[in-house]
PDB file of C-alpha atoms in Angstrom:
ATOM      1  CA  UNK A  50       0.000   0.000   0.000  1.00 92.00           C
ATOM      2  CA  UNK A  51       1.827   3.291  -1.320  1.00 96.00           C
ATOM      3  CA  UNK A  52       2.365   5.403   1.757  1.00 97.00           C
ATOM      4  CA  UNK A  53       2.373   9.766   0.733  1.00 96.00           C
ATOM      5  CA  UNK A  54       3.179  12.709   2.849  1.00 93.00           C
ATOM      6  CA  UNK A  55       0.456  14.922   3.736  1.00 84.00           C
ATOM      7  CA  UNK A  56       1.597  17.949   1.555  1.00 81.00           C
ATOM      8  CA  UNK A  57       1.112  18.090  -2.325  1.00 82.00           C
ATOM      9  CA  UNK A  58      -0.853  14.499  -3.166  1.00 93.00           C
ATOM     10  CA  UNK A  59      -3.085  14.638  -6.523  1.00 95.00           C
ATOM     11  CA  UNK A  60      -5.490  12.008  -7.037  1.00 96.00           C
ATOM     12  CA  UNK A  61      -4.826  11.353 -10.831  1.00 97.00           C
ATOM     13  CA  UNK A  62      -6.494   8.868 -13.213  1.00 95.00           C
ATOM     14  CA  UNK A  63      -7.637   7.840 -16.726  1.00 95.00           C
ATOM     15  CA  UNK A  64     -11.718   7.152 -18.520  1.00 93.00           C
ATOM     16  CA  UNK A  65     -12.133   6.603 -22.001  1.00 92.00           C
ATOM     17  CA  UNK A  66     -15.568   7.392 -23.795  1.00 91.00           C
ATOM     18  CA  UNK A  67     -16.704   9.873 -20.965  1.00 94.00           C
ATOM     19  CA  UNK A  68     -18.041  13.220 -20.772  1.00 93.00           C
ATOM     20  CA  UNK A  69     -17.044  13.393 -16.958  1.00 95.00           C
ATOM     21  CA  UNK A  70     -14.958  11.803 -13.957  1.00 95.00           C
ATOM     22  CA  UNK A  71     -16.519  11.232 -10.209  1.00 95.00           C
ATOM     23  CA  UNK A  72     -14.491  10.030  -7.178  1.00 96.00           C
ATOM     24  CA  UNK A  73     -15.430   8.911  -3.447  1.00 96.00           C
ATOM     25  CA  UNK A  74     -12.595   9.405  -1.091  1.00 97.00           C
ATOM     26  CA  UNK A  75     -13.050   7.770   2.331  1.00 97.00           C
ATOM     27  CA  UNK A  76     -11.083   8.682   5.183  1.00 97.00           C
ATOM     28  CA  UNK A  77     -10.956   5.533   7.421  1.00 98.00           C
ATOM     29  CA  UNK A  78     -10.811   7.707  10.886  1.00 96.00           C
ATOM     30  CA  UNK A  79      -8.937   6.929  13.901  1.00 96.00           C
ATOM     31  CA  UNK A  80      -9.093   3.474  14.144  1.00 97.00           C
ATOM     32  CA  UNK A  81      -7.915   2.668  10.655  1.00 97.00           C
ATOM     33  CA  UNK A  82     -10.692   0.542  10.071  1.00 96.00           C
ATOM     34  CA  UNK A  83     -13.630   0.660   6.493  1.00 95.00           C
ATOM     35  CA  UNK A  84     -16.580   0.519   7.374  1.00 93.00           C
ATOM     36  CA  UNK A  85     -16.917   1.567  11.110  1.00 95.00           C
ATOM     37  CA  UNK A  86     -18.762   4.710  12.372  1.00 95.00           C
ATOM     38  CA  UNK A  87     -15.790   6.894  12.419  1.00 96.00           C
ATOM     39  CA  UNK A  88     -15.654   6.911   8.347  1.00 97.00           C
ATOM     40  CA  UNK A  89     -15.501  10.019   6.806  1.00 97.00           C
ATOM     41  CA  UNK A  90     -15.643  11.106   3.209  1.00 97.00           C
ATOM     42  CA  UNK A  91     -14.680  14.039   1.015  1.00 97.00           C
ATOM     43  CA  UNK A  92     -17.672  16.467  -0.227  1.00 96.00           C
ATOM     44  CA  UNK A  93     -15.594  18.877  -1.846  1.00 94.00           C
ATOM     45  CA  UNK A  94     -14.942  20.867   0.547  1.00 94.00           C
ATOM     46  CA  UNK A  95     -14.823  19.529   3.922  1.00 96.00           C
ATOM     47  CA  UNK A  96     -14.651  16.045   5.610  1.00 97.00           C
ATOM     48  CA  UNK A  97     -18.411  14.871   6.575  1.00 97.00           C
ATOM     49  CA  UNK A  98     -19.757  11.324   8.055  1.00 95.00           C
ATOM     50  CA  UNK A  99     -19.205   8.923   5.292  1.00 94.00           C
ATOM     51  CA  UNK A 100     -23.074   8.440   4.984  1.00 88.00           C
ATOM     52  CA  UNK A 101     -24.452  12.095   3.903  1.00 90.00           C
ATOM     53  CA  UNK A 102     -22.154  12.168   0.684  1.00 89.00           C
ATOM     54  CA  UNK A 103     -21.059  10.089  -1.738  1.00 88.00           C
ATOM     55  CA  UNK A 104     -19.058  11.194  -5.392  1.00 94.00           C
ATOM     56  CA  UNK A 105     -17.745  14.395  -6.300  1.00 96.00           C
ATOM     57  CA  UNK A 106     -16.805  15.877  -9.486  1.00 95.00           C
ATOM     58  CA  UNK A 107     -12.452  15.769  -9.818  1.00 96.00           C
ATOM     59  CA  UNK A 108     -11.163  19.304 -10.300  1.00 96.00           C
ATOM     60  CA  UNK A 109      -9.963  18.369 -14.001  1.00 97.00           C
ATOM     61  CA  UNK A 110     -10.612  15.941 -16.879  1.00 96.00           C
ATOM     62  CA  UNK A 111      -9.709  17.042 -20.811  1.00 96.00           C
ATOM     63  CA  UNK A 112     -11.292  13.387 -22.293  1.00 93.00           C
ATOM     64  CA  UNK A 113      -8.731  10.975 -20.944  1.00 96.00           C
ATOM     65  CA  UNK A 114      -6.845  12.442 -17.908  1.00 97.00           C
ATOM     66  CA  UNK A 115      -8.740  13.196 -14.816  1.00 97.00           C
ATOM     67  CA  UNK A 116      -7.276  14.458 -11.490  1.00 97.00           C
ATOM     68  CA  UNK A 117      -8.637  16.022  -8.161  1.00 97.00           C
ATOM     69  CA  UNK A 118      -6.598  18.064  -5.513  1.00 96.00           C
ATOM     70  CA  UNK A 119      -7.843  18.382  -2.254  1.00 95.00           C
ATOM     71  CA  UNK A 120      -4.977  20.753  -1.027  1.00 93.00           C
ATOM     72  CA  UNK A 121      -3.696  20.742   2.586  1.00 92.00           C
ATOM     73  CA  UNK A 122      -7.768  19.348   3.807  1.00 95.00           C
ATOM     74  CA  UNK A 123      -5.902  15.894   4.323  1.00 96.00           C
ATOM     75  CA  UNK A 124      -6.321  14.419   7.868  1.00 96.00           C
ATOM     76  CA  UNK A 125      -2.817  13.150   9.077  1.00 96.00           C
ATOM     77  CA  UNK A 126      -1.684   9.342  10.008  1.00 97.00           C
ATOM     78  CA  UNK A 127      -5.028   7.955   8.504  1.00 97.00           C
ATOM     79  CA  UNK A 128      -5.950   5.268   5.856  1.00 98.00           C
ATOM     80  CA  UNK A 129      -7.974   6.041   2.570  1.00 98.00           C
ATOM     81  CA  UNK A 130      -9.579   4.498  -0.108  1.00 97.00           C
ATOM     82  CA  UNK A 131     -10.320   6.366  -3.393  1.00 97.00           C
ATOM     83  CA  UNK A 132     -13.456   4.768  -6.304  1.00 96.00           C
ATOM     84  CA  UNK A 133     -13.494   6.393  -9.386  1.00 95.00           C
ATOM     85  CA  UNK A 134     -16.509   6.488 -11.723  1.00 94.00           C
ATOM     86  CA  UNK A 135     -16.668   7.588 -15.389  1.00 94.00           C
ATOM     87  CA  UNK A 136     -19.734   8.741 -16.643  1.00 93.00           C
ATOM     88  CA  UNK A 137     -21.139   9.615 -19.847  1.00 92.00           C
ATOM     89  CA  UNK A 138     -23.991  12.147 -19.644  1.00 84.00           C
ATOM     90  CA  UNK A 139     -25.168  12.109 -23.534  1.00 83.00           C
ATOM     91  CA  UNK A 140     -26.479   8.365 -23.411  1.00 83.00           C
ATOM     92  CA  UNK A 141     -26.839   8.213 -19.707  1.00 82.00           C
ATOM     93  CA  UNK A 142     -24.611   5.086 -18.883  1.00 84.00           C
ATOM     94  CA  UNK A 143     -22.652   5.380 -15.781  1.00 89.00           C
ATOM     95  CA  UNK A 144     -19.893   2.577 -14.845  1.00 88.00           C
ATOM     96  CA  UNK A 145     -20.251   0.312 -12.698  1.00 87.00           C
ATOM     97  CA  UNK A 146     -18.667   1.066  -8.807  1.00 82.00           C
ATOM     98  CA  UNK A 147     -15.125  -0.206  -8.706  1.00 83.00           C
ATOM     99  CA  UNK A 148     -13.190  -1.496  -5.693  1.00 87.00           C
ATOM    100  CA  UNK A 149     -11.027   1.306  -5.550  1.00 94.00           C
ATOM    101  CA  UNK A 150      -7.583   2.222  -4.025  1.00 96.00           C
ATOM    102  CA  UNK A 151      -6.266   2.163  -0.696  1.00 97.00           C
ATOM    103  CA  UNK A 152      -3.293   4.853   0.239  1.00 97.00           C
ATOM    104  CA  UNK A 153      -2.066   5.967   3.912  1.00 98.00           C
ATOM    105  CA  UNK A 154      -1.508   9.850   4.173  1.00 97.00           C
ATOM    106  CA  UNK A 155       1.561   9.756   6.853  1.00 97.00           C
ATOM    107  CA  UNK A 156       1.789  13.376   8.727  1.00 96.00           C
ATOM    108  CA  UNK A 157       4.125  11.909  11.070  1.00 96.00           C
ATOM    109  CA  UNK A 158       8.024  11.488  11.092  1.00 97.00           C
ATOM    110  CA  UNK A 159       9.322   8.736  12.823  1.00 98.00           C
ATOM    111  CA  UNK A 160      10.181   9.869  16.505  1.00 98.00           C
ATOM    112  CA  UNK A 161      14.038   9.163  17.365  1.00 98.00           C
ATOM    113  CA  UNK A 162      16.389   9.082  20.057  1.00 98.00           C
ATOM    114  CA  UNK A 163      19.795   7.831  21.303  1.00 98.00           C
ATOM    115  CA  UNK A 164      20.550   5.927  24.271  1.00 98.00           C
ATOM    116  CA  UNK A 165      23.627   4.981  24.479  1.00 98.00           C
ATOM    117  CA  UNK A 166      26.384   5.949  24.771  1.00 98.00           C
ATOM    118  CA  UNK A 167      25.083   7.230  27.872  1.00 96.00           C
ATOM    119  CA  UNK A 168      27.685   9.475  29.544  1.00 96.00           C
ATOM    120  CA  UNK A 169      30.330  12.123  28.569  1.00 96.00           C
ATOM    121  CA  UNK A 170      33.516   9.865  29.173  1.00 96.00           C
ATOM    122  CA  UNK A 171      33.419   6.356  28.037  1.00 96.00           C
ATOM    123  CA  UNK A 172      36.398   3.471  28.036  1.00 95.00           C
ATOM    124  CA  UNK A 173      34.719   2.097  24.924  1.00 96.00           C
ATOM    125  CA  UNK A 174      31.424   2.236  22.889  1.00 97.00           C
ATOM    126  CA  UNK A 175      30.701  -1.380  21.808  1.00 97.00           C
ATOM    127  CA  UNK A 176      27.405  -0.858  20.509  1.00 98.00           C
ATOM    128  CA  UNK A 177      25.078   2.201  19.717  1.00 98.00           C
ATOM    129  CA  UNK A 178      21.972   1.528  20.846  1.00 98.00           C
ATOM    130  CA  UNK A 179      18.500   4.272  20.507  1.00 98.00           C
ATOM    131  CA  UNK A 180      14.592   4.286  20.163  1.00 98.00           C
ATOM    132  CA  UNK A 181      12.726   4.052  17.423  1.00 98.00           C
ATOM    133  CA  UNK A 182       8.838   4.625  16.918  1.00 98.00           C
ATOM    134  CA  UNK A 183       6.648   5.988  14.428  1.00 97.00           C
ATOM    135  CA  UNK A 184       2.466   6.711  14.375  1.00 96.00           C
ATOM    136  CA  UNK A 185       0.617   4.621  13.092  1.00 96.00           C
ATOM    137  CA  UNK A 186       0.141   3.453  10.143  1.00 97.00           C
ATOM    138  CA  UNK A 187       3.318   4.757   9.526  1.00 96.00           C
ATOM    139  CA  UNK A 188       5.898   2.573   8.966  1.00 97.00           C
ATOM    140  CA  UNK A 189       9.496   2.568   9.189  1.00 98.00           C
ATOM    141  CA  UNK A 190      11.469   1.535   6.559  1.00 97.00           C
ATOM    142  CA  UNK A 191      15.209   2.693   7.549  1.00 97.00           C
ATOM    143  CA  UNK A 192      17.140   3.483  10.434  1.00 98.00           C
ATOM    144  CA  UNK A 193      20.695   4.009  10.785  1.00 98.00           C
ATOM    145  CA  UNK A 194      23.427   5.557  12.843  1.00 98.00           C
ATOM    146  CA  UNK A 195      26.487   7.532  12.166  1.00 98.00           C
ATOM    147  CA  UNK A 196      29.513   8.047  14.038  1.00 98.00           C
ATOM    148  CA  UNK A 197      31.646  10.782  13.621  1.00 97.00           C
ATOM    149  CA  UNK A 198      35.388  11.726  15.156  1.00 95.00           C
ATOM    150  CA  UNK A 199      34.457  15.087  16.139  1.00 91.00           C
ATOM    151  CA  UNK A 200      37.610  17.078  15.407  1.00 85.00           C
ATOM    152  CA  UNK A 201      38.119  16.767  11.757  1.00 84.00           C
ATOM    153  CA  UNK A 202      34.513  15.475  10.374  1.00 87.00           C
ATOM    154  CA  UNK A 203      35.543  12.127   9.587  1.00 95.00           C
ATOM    155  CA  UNK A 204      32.713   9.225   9.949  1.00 98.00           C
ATOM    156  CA  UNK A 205      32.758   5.465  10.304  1.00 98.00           C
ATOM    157  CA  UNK A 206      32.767   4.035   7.239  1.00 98.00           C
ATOM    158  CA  UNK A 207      31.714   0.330   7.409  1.00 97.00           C
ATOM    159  CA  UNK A 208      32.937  -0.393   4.197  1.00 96.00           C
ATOM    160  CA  UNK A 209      36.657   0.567   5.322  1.00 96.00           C
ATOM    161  CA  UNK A 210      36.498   0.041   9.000  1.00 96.00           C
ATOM    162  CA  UNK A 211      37.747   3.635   9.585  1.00 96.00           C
ATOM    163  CA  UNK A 212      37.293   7.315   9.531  1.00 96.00           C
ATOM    164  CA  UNK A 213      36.983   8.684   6.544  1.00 96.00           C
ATOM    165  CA  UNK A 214      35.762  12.137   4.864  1.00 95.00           C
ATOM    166  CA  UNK A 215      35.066   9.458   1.737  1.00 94.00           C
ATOM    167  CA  UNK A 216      31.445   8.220   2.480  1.00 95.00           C
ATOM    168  CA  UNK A 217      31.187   6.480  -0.967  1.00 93.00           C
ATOM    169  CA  UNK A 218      27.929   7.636  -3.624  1.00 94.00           C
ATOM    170  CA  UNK A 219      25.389   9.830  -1.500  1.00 92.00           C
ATOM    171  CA  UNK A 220      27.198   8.644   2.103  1.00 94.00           C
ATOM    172  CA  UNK A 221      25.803   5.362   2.170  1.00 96.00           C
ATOM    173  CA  UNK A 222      29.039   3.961   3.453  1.00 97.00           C
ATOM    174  CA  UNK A 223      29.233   5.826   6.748  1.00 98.00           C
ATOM    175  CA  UNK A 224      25.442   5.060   6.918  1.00 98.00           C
ATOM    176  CA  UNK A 225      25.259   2.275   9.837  1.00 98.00           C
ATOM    177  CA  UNK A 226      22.405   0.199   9.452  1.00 98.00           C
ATOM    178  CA  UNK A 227      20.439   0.055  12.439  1.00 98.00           C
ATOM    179  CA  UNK A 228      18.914  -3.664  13.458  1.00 98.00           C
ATOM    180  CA  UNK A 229      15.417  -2.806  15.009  1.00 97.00           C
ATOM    181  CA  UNK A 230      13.687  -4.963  17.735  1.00 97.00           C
ATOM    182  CA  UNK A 231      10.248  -3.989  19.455  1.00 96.00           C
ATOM    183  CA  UNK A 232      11.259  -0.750  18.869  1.00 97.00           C
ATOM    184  CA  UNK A 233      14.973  -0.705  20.109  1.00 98.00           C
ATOM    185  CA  UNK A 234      17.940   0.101  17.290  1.00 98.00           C
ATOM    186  CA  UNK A 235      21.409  -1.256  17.543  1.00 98.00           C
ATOM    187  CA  UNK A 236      24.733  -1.363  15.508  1.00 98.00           C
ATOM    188  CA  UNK A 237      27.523  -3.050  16.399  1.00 98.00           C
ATOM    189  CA  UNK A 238      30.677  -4.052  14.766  1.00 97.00           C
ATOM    190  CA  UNK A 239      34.221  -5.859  15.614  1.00 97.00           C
ATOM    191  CA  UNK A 240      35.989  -3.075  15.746  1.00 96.00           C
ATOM    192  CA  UNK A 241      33.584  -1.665  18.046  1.00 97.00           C
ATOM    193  CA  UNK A 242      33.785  -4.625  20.442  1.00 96.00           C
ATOM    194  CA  UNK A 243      37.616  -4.415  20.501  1.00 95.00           C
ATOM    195  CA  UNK A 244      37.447  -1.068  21.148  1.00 93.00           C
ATOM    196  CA  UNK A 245      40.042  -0.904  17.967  1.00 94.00           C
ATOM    197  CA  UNK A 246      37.472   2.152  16.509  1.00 96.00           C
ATOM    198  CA  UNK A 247      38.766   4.385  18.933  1.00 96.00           C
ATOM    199  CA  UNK A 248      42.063   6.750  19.912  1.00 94.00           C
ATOM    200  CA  UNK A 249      42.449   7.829  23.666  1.00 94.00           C
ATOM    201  CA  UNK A 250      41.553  11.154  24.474  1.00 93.00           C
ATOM    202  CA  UNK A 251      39.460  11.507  21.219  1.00 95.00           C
ATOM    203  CA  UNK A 252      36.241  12.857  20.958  1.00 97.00           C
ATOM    204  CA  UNK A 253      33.119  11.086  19.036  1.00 97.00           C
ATOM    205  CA  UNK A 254      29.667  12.231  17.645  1.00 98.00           C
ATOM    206  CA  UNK A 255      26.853   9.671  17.696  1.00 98.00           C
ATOM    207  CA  UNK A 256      23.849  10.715  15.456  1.00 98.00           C
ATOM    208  CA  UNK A 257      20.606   8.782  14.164  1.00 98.00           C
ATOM    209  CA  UNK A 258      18.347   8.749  11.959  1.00 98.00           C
ATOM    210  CA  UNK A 259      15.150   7.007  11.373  1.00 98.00           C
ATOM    211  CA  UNK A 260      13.006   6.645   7.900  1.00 98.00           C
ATOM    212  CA  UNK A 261       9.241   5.749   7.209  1.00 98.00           C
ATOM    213  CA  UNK A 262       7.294   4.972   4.544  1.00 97.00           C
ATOM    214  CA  UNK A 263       6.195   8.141   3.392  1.00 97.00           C
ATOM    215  CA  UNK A 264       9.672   9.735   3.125  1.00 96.00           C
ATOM    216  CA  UNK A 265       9.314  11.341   6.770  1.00 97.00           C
ATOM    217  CA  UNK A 266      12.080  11.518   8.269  1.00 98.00           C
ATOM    218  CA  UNK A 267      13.150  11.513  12.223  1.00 98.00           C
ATOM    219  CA  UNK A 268      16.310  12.931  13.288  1.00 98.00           C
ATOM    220  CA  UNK A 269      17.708  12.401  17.225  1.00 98.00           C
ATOM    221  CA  UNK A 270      19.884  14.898  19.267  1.00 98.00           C
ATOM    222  CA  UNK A 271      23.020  14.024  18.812  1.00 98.00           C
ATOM    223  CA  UNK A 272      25.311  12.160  21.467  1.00 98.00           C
ATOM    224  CA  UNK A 273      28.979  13.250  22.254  1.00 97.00           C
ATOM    225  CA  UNK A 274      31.677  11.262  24.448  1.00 97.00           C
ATOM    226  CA  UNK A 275      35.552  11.096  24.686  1.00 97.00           C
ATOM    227  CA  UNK A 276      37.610   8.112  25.081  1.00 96.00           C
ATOM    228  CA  UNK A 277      38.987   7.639  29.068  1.00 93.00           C
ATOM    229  CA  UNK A 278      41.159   4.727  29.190  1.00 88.00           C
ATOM    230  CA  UNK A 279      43.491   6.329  31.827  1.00 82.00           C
ATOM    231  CA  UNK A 280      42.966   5.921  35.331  1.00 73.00           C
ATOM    232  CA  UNK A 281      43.375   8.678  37.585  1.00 71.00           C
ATOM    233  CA  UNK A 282      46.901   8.839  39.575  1.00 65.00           C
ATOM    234  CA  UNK A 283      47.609  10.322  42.982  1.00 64.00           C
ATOM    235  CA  UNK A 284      50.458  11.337  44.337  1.00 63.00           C
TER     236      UNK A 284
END
């Protein structure tokens, strides 16, 4: 089921041998569900109980193309289903009721946020561990983290197994691919448990980033620790 943000979506179609286009749009309401008393459905102009109305005119159709633009009247994080009906006016025929198409309008970015690390001053960072949730019926479709050496702008690249400023084609290779479970996102690699990643005394940038659907996308407050590995000396 296509997913769409809530900005800029155009209902568009195609009837042959027509003198005019109709469309029912049904907004599914809060609990996601066709057919329950929540339903509503387009007018034209505002949302109404999905009983009073039924098809409206689309904004445009020149013989063959048809669309309909509701503007910014879309309710967010809700399912719809769109039936189009061709009509011809001269000799009265009007087509038969079609099952129609099912979309989700997504308003909602995927909400983000690291965990751990956890303090300021860390021995070593084995694994990078945040939260990941979105609203339904969004869904996420990419999370990942990225670590950066904070002094010079240099990120993990996984490909290499070092910093780099070289990320490869659009910076997938410093993107670190996030395993999700119930909700929980973690990377880890060797050179993370060996602590071989990291230089005393250097400083590190954690940031992630989370993906739905839609195109939506969440983006957590970064995370910034040094490397101790010296214990403190008296004299």
């Amino acid at each position: 089921m296509p997913h769409y943000k809530a900005g800029g979506v155009v209902i568009t179609g195609t009837a042959q041998y027509a003198t005019g286009v109709k469309v029912k749009i049904v907004d599914y309401g809060p609990d996601l569900t066709e057919g329950s008393s929540d339903d509503l459905a387009w007018n034209g102009s505002s949302w109404v109980a999905a009983g009073t109305t039924g098809y409206v005119y689309v904004d445009s159709f020149d013989g063959t193309n048809w669309s309909i633009n509701i503007g910014n009247n879309w309710n967010g994080n809700r399912k719809y289903k769109v039936k189009s009906q061709a009509e011809h006016t001269g000799n009265g025929l009007t087509e038969p009721e079609t099952a129609g198409r099912e979309f989700i309008i997504d308003s909602s970015a995927p909400v983000v946020a690291i965990t751990y690390p956890d303090k300021a001053y860390h021995k070593n960072v084995d694994t990078l561990y945040g939260n990941v949730s979105d609203v339904a019926p969004g869904v996420i479709v990419q999370t990942y983290f990225k670590l950066k050496r904070y002094e010079n702008d240099e990120y993990w690249n996984w490909r290499l197994s070092t910093f780099t400023t070289n990320c490869g084609a659009g910076g997938v290779d410093c993107n670190l691919v996030a395993i999700i479970n119930s909700g929980i996102a973690s990377y880890t690699t060797d050179y993370f448990q060996n602590g071989l990643a990291y230089e005393e005394g250097r400083t590190y940038v954690v940031q992630l980033y989370s993906i739905d659907k839609a195109g939506n996308q969440g983006i957590a407050l970064e995370k910034t620790f040094t490397i101790d590995r010296t214990s403190p000396t008296t004299n």
